[in-house]
XYZ file of C-alpha atoms in Angstrom:
506
model
C -3.855 25.469 15.084
C -0.658 24.679 13.207
C -0.573 26.151 9.738
C 1.063 24.662 6.675
C 3.110 27.106 4.642
C 3.275 26.364 0.916
C 5.693 28.272 -1.266
C 4.460 28.494 -4.827
C 7.599 27.971 -6.877
C 8.251 25.843 -9.978
C 9.527 23.134 -7.621
C 7.292 23.996 -4.664
C 8.938 22.835 -1.434
C 8.327 23.517 2.218
C 11.651 23.480 4.001
C 11.963 22.224 7.561
C 14.426 20.687 9.962
C 14.560 17.045 11.017
C 16.946 14.549 12.514
C 17.029 10.829 11.696
C 17.691 8.736 14.782
C 18.945 5.172 14.441
C 17.989 2.305 16.719
C 19.568 -1.117 16.629
C 17.471 -4.203 15.896
C 17.673 -7.586 17.571
C 17.862 -10.595 15.282
C 15.655 -13.324 16.681
C 14.510 -15.744 13.989
C 16.206 -16.530 10.670
C 15.625 -19.137 8.005
C 18.024 -19.905 5.151
C 16.990 -18.462 1.793
C 18.015 -16.911 -1.514
C 17.395 -13.564 -3.242
C 13.971 -12.462 -4.416
C 12.779 -10.496 -7.410
C 9.260 -9.277 -8.121
C 6.690 -9.008 -10.827
C 6.873 -5.259 -11.541
C 3.814 -3.073 -11.779
C 3.416 -2.301 -15.479
C 2.542 1.348 -14.925
C 3.089 3.526 -17.957
C 5.917 2.516 -20.251
C 6.194 6.072 -21.520
C 7.217 7.382 -18.089
C 10.958 8.049 -17.712
C 12.857 5.263 -15.987
C 16.354 6.704 -16.231
C 17.985 10.096 -15.795
C 19.686 12.083 -18.557
C 22.764 14.225 -17.981
C 20.565 17.319 -18.250
C 18.085 16.009 -15.667
C 20.920 15.174 -13.269
C 22.329 18.680 -13.709
C 18.880 20.170 -13.012
C 18.579 18.092 -9.844
C 21.962 19.274 -8.577
C 21.056 22.859 -9.366
C 17.716 22.576 -7.547
C 19.474 21.216 -4.450
C 22.033 24.018 -4.511
C 19.303 26.663 -4.841
C 17.265 25.182 -1.994
C 14.293 24.199 -4.162
C 15.005 20.517 -3.513
C 16.281 19.177 -0.151
C 19.813 17.865 -0.116
C 20.537 14.170 -0.530
C 18.967 12.357 2.462
C 18.046 15.670 4.127
C 14.896 15.309 6.250
C 12.248 18.031 5.827
C 8.692 18.298 7.127
C 5.851 20.662 7.914
C 5.752 22.254 11.366
C 2.880 20.052 12.492
C 4.803 16.780 12.011
C 7.570 15.453 14.232
C 9.973 12.732 13.098
C 10.351 10.581 16.205
C 12.658 7.793 15.086
C 14.090 5.817 12.178
C 15.012 2.139 12.494
C 17.384 1.137 9.671
C 17.254 -2.244 7.983
C 19.012 -5.024 9.838
C 19.082 -8.703 8.827
C 16.733 -8.206 5.862
C 18.524 -6.174 3.175
C 15.761 -6.285 0.554
C 13.080 -3.764 -0.372
C 10.806 -2.770 2.515
C 7.131 -3.120 1.601
C 3.790 -3.098 3.427
C 2.827 -2.830 7.117
C 0.229 -4.418 9.395
C -0.517 -3.991 13.105
C -1.815 -6.041 16.017
C -1.847 -4.877 19.620
C 1.535 -3.404 20.459
C 3.232 -4.894 17.408
C 3.947 -3.653 13.889
C 4.628 -6.200 11.151
C 6.864 -4.912 8.360
C 7.133 -6.715 5.037
C 10.408 -6.908 3.138
C 11.242 -8.672 -0.121
C 13.490 -10.971 1.932
C 10.925 -11.756 4.649
C 9.321 -9.782 7.483
C 10.225 -8.005 10.703
C 8.168 -7.577 13.866
C 8.512 -4.451 16.023
C 7.284 -3.865 19.557
C 5.836 -0.337 19.291
C 4.526 -0.042 22.854
C 6.890 2.930 23.044
C 6.550 4.544 19.583
C 9.617 6.691 20.236
C 11.767 3.594 20.687
C 10.442 0.611 18.678
C 12.157 -2.664 19.515
C 12.691 -5.551 17.109
C 11.333 -8.827 18.481
C 11.706 -11.057 15.405
C 13.076 -11.088 11.878
C 12.177 -13.924 9.521
C 14.194 -14.444 6.353
C 11.837 -15.903 3.744
C 12.389 -14.404 0.249
C 9.405 -14.099 -2.037
C 8.575 -10.561 -3.072
C 6.539 -8.570 -2.472
C 5.950 -10.177 0.899
C 2.804 -8.109 1.256
C 1.806 -8.754 4.881
C -1.346 -9.039 7.017
C -2.101 -10.410 10.466
C -5.226 -11.899 12.058
C -5.248 -13.578 15.444
C -2.240 -15.883 15.644
C -1.717 -15.948 11.874
C 0.518 -13.852 9.634
C -0.127 -13.919 5.888
C 2.624 -13.257 3.347
C 2.308 -12.820 -0.431
C 4.877 -14.351 -2.785
C 4.960 -12.789 -6.241
C 8.266 -14.086 -7.547
C 8.749 -17.443 -9.185
C 10.472 -19.762 -6.694
C 11.968 -23.259 -6.791
C 9.511 -24.423 -4.092
C 7.323 -23.057 -1.292
C 9.966 -23.175 1.433
C 11.815 -20.248 2.949
C 14.993 -21.775 1.548
C 13.723 -21.528 -2.043
C 15.676 -19.893 -4.844
C 14.555 -18.042 -7.939
C 13.338 -20.196 -10.818
C 11.769 -19.260 -14.176
C 7.969 -19.079 -14.299
C 8.152 -21.116 -17.508
C 8.963 -24.198 -15.406
C 5.894 -26.078 -14.190
C 7.517 -26.921 -10.845
C 7.932 -23.233 -9.943
C 5.875 -21.913 -7.031
C 4.160 -18.603 -6.172
C 1.302 -17.846 -3.803
C 0.424 -17.355 -0.130
C 2.456 -18.327 2.938
C 1.008 -18.515 6.438
C 2.900 -18.249 9.736
C 1.800 -18.966 13.301
C 2.816 -16.215 15.757
C 1.586 -17.788 18.987
C 5.180 -17.183 20.069
C 5.730 -13.674 18.742
C 9.494 -14.027 19.077
C 9.594 -17.176 16.966
C 7.115 -17.151 14.028
C 6.476 -20.654 12.701
C 5.791 -21.350 9.016
C 2.648 -23.548 8.921
C 1.033 -23.458 5.462
C 1.358 -22.492 1.824
C -1.188 -22.201 -0.977
C -0.125 -21.872 -4.612
C -2.216 -19.384 -6.603
C -2.508 -18.599 -10.271
C 0.070 -15.935 -11.231
C 1.303 -15.753 -7.642
C 0.176 -13.205 -5.059
C 1.176 -9.603 -5.672
C -1.024 -8.439 -2.808
C -3.761 -9.953 -0.676
C -6.712 -8.805 1.428
C -8.209 -10.495 4.489
C -11.951 -10.952 5.030
C -11.922 -12.276 8.609
C -14.714 -14.419 10.027
C -15.001 -16.020 13.463
C -13.803 -19.527 12.522
C -12.126 -18.809 9.200
C -10.172 -16.134 7.400
C -10.875 -15.568 3.715
C -7.990 -14.237 1.654
C -8.539 -12.378 -1.612
C -5.399 -12.822 -3.694
C -4.602 -10.197 -6.324
C -2.270 -11.149 -9.174
C -1.883 -10.370 -12.854
C 0.283 -10.443 -15.995
C -0.499 -13.928 -17.359
C 1.580 -15.372 -20.164
C 0.955 -18.335 -22.451
C 4.499 -19.508 -21.643
C 3.739 -19.713 -17.890
C 2.108 -23.064 -17.004
C 0.626 -21.677 -13.765
C -0.347 -18.245 -15.073
C -2.362 -18.668 -18.251
C -4.434 -15.973 -19.960
C -7.072 -14.815 -19.565
C -6.631 -13.985 -15.884
C -9.510 -11.667 -15.054
C -10.289 -12.689 -11.500
C -8.960 -13.239 -7.990
C -8.153 -16.361 -6.009
C -10.250 -16.819 -2.854
C -8.535 -18.843 -0.106
C -10.314 -20.153 2.979
C -8.088 -20.556 6.053
C -9.484 -22.365 9.129
C -8.100 -20.509 12.143
C -7.608 -23.690 14.182
C -6.179 -25.667 11.274
C -4.352 -23.259 8.935
C -2.562 -26.198 7.309
C -5.921 -26.954 5.646
C -5.956 -23.604 3.831
C -7.161 -24.016 0.249
C -8.557 -22.125 -2.728
C -12.360 -22.235 -2.705
C -13.112 -20.091 -5.758
C -11.694 -18.004 -8.577
C -14.415 -15.440 -9.319
C -14.042 -13.734 -12.693
C -14.502 -10.005 -12.141
C -14.045 -8.993 -15.780
C -15.941 -11.489 -17.934
C -15.352 -11.258 -21.655
C -15.025 -13.365 -24.749
C -11.778 -14.350 -26.415
C -8.280 -15.106 -25.113
C -7.920 -11.688 -23.479
C -11.139 -11.767 -21.465
C -12.768 -8.527 -20.302
C -11.609 -5.363 -18.616
C -9.642 -2.458 -20.046
C -7.882 -3.510 -23.280
C -5.048 -1.049 -22.654
C -2.946 0.093 -25.604
C -3.182 0.669 -28.476
C -6.912 1.176 -27.868
C -6.135 3.213 -24.750
C -2.526 4.410 -25.098
C -0.506 4.595 -21.904
C -3.087 2.583 -19.937
C -2.404 -0.863 -18.489
C -4.396 -3.741 -19.885
C -6.522 -5.356 -17.164
C -5.367 -8.915 -16.502
C -6.349 -9.127 -12.847
C -6.331 -6.842 -9.806
C -3.416 -5.137 -8.102
C -5.048 -4.453 -4.747
C -8.428 -4.768 -3.046
C -9.780 -3.001 0.039
C -12.781 -4.426 1.890
C -15.249 -2.970 4.378
C -16.433 -6.163 6.124
C -18.955 -4.255 8.224
C -20.726 -3.075 5.083
C -20.092 -6.135 2.867
C -18.380 -3.845 0.384
C -15.074 -3.883 -1.468
C -13.188 -1.674 -3.906
C -10.725 -3.112 -6.380
C -7.851 -1.332 -8.086
C -7.423 -3.524 -11.117
C -4.759 -2.206 -13.482
C -6.947 -0.486 -16.083
C -10.168 -0.510 -14.065
C -11.611 0.536 -10.739
C -14.452 -1.576 -9.384
C -16.958 -1.595 -6.540
C -18.249 -4.989 -5.469
C -20.435 -6.778 -2.951
C -18.833 -9.341 -0.590
C -21.906 -10.418 1.402
C -20.962 -13.929 0.265
C -17.165 -13.739 0.666
C -16.601 -16.770 -1.564
C -18.635 -15.237 -4.387
C -18.046 -11.455 -4.683
C -20.268 -9.636 -7.172
C -19.262 -6.506 -9.121
C -21.602 -3.530 -8.610
C -19.869 -0.901 -10.763
C -16.798 -0.574 -12.960
C -15.026 2.631 -14.049
C -12.056 3.620 -16.210
C -9.972 6.770 -16.637
C -8.214 6.516 -19.975
C -6.972 10.108 -19.875
C -4.980 10.373 -16.645
C -4.800 6.919 -15.008
C -2.133 4.497 -16.201
C -2.338 1.788 -13.512
C -5.102 1.507 -10.892
C -3.033 0.539 -7.849
C -4.969 0.715 -4.565
C -8.239 1.878 -2.994
C -9.340 3.501 0.269
C -12.923 4.073 1.449
C -13.858 7.000 3.631
C -15.558 6.229 6.942
C -19.104 6.744 5.636
C -18.413 4.497 2.648
C -19.696 7.140 0.262
C -16.268 7.840 -1.297
C -13.329 5.847 -2.636
C -9.813 7.150 -3.209
C -8.070 5.226 -6.000
C -4.342 5.637 -6.634
C -2.613 5.672 -10.003
C 0.847 4.116 -9.969
C 2.131 5.828 -13.104
C 5.542 4.473 -14.031
C 5.194 1.393 -11.828
C 6.729 3.109 -8.815
C 10.142 3.391 -10.404
C 9.885 6.683 -12.274
C 9.992 10.405 -11.505
C 6.351 11.387 -11.991
C 6.022 14.154 -9.365
C 7.574 16.840 -11.536
C 6.280 19.758 -13.584
C 6.470 17.788 -16.831
C 4.007 15.121 -15.657
C 1.716 17.654 -13.983
C -0.910 17.441 -11.231
C -3.396 14.924 -12.671
C -1.237 11.925 -13.564
C 0.371 9.626 -11.014
C -2.194 11.045 -8.591
C -5.162 10.005 -6.476
C -8.602 9.932 -8.048
C -11.472 10.740 -5.674
C -14.799 9.094 -6.483
C -18.140 9.553 -4.742
C -20.369 6.504 -4.322
C -23.895 7.516 -5.295
C -27.101 5.510 -5.174
C -27.989 2.477 -3.112
C -27.557 -1.267 -3.187
C -26.895 -2.833 -6.565
C -27.473 0.528 -8.260
C -24.516 2.266 -6.591
C -22.162 4.080 -8.963
C -18.644 5.463 -8.751
C -18.647 9.119 -9.823
C -15.356 10.964 -10.369
C -14.894 14.245 -8.467
C -11.227 15.318 -8.533
C -7.529 14.435 -8.453
C -5.072 14.977 -5.624
C -1.302 15.088 -5.903
C 1.342 16.352 -3.507
C 2.012 20.074 -4.145
C 5.821 19.789 -4.084
C 7.745 18.963 -7.232
C 10.371 16.268 -6.799
C 13.731 15.908 -8.547
C 14.011 13.863 -11.736
C 16.216 11.463 -9.752
C 13.367 10.634 -7.325
C 10.840 7.868 -7.963
C 7.573 9.380 -6.813
C 3.910 8.469 -7.317
C 0.742 7.902 -5.274
C 1.081 4.799 -3.098
C -0.276 3.140 0.066
C -2.110 5.092 2.766
C -4.865 4.925 5.371
C -7.585 7.001 6.945
C -6.939 9.172 9.974
C -10.173 8.580 11.925
C -11.838 11.912 12.743
C -15.627 12.113 12.861
C -17.138 14.312 10.193
C -13.858 14.578 8.265
C -12.193 12.587 5.511
C -8.486 12.678 6.340
C -5.790 10.408 4.970
C -2.081 9.794 5.381
C -0.339 8.450 2.302
C 3.072 7.313 1.073
C 4.528 8.770 -2.132
C 7.826 6.880 -2.396
C 10.554 9.587 -2.519
C 7.770 12.164 -2.412
C 7.576 11.171 1.256
C 4.509 11.057 3.499
C 1.539 13.343 2.926
C -1.457 14.061 5.172
C -4.421 15.432 3.243
C -8.096 16.301 3.569
C -10.705 15.134 1.034
C -13.813 16.028 3.044
C -14.775 18.128 0.036
C -14.387 15.594 -2.775
C -13.909 18.332 -5.324
C -11.287 20.316 -3.364
C -8.749 18.045 -1.622
C -5.797 19.721 0.060
C -2.615 18.743 1.867
C -2.334 19.663 5.556
C 1.026 18.120 6.535
C 4.026 16.317 5.068
C 7.341 14.577 5.778
C 10.043 13.631 3.290
C 13.720 13.106 2.655
C 15.787 14.595 -0.105
C 16.718 12.341 -3.044
C 18.824 9.249 -2.519
C 21.035 10.564 -5.302
C 21.425 13.853 -7.126
C 22.808 12.177 -10.250
C 21.098 8.817 -10.767
C 17.638 7.313 -10.379
C 17.658 5.187 -7.230
C 14.489 3.500 -5.989
C 13.504 4.424 -2.456
C 11.084 6.364 -0.305
C 7.953 5.542 1.698
C 6.174 2.403 0.458
C 3.402 2.550 3.059
C 2.331 5.214 5.554
C -0.446 4.325 8.013
C -2.063 5.917 11.079
C -2.303 3.616 14.107
C -3.187 4.588 17.675
C -1.987 8.167 17.548
C 1.115 7.810 15.375
C 2.057 7.518 11.712
C 4.217 4.541 10.785
C 6.043 4.397 7.471
C 8.082 1.640 5.851
C 10.766 3.287 3.706
C 12.034 1.112 0.868
C 15.678 1.969 1.494
C 15.906 3.794 4.843
C 13.884 1.536 7.116
C 11.020 2.014 9.582
C 9.936 5.572 10.453
C 7.646 6.815 13.220
C 6.011 10.238 12.893
C 3.694 12.222 15.134
C 1.264 14.790 13.785
C -0.008 17.540 16.081
C -2.820 19.474 14.460
C -6.294 20.430 15.649
C -7.741 18.779 12.522
C -6.191 15.383 13.253
C -5.843 15.436 17.058
C -9.311 13.886 17.703
C -8.049 10.682 16.075
C -5.762 10.106 19.064
C -8.818 9.018 21.051
C -9.438 6.073 18.726
C -7.638 3.006 20.074
C -7.467 -0.093 17.908
C -6.597 -3.696 18.680
C -5.088 -4.136 15.241
C -5.091 -2.834 11.689
C -4.761 -4.383 8.256
C -5.340 -1.310 6.131
C -6.838 -3.262 3.215
C -9.405 -4.645 5.691
C -10.820 -1.307 6.754
C -12.468 -1.196 10.176
C -15.467 0.824 11.221
C -13.282 3.025 13.403
C -16.028 4.616 15.474
C -18.441 1.706 15.993
C -15.660 -0.807 16.658
C -12.933 1.152 18.405
C -14.240 4.340 20.020
C -13.837 3.454 23.685
């Protein structure tokens, strides 16, 4: 057993040694394009977005005293090994989400996407890079199709588009679809425009078709293609053999309500510091159980997807004390718990410090109690990394996945500049961290956005897409997580959660 040593100090840190190893990428496929910008997550407007002279001085002092790692210094617990880092190459934008299929990892970037051959996790090899701006470029893969979200107003739906105001009717946002029959040369085959764009998306795969749940938000009366109220999701049906026929088949309203603002959490001033619900940020589905969980700005929801074109809400919860922005959701294997994340500060603020405390910008763990249509989400506890970060580090709960171990609820999760955390929520009321990896701040004097956007477990390794530093591969060696190495998967879209043991235990 490898133990995790936690030093209880005002800026609790576990110091370790690590070396970042660079590997060159091979540019294979490029398309002409222009820069991309994104619809930001509203988060909590009261969270600090800049650094004062005093905060910068405190960060420098903490580094000098050893409480905070040095700029770009790699630290980790003894049970994690940093195998390799692959820096950005042809795509200079913000790195975003990850998906997996076979021996390949698909890495989103605000300027497009990159495909890695990870057959040797210690030496990933780039096989394709596609330049196609349209943040966030949230990415998924199913069969020969790659799906890419565009949540920035563009001049058209091509990969050569440029930025254009959302107030112009001709502007385009939505879903793009690529054919990867030739993995070295992805081919752009379809586009579907969706209301308010596509901040994220979730696949509900069927044999002949793939359904895509598109999450978007922040409508505005001045935006012709993003009018309020916007209290639902776009459902796209994509025929596998004819993806060019992809089309919206429904827009189910998840938060019905009267008036121009619709339903859902009203946000401030009724609920100060809480985002008004105008759609969903992210949805996770359990196709094997016809169940989904939605993180929808000011609300968390549980819904039935037995009819994928017509999802039905089962339960709806709010946390108007500690949650500012419901960001993402993860089921446990038994589907009797959901972990919701709160993206306090929109991912651009320092919220992992003593001032913010342990319950905000954290995970919320909810048990699912009851059966069928009477199931309820019941709050149990919060979890937040136990190491305070510098005021120059953007840090908050972000994307993660289960580590599949029977009888345990284990998760790996990205925390931006808070790094990568492995934690145990088998006891819903007493979650605890069991491993971690992180870098020191990008800067000791200014707020610079960076850190792990996504951290996922796939076939024995942890893969992380760092906003600024590139693609990281980690290996955890711990008796609590080692059984997961026996689970071999053919692919993984984290927001389409598999039944790890029934489907993949071979």
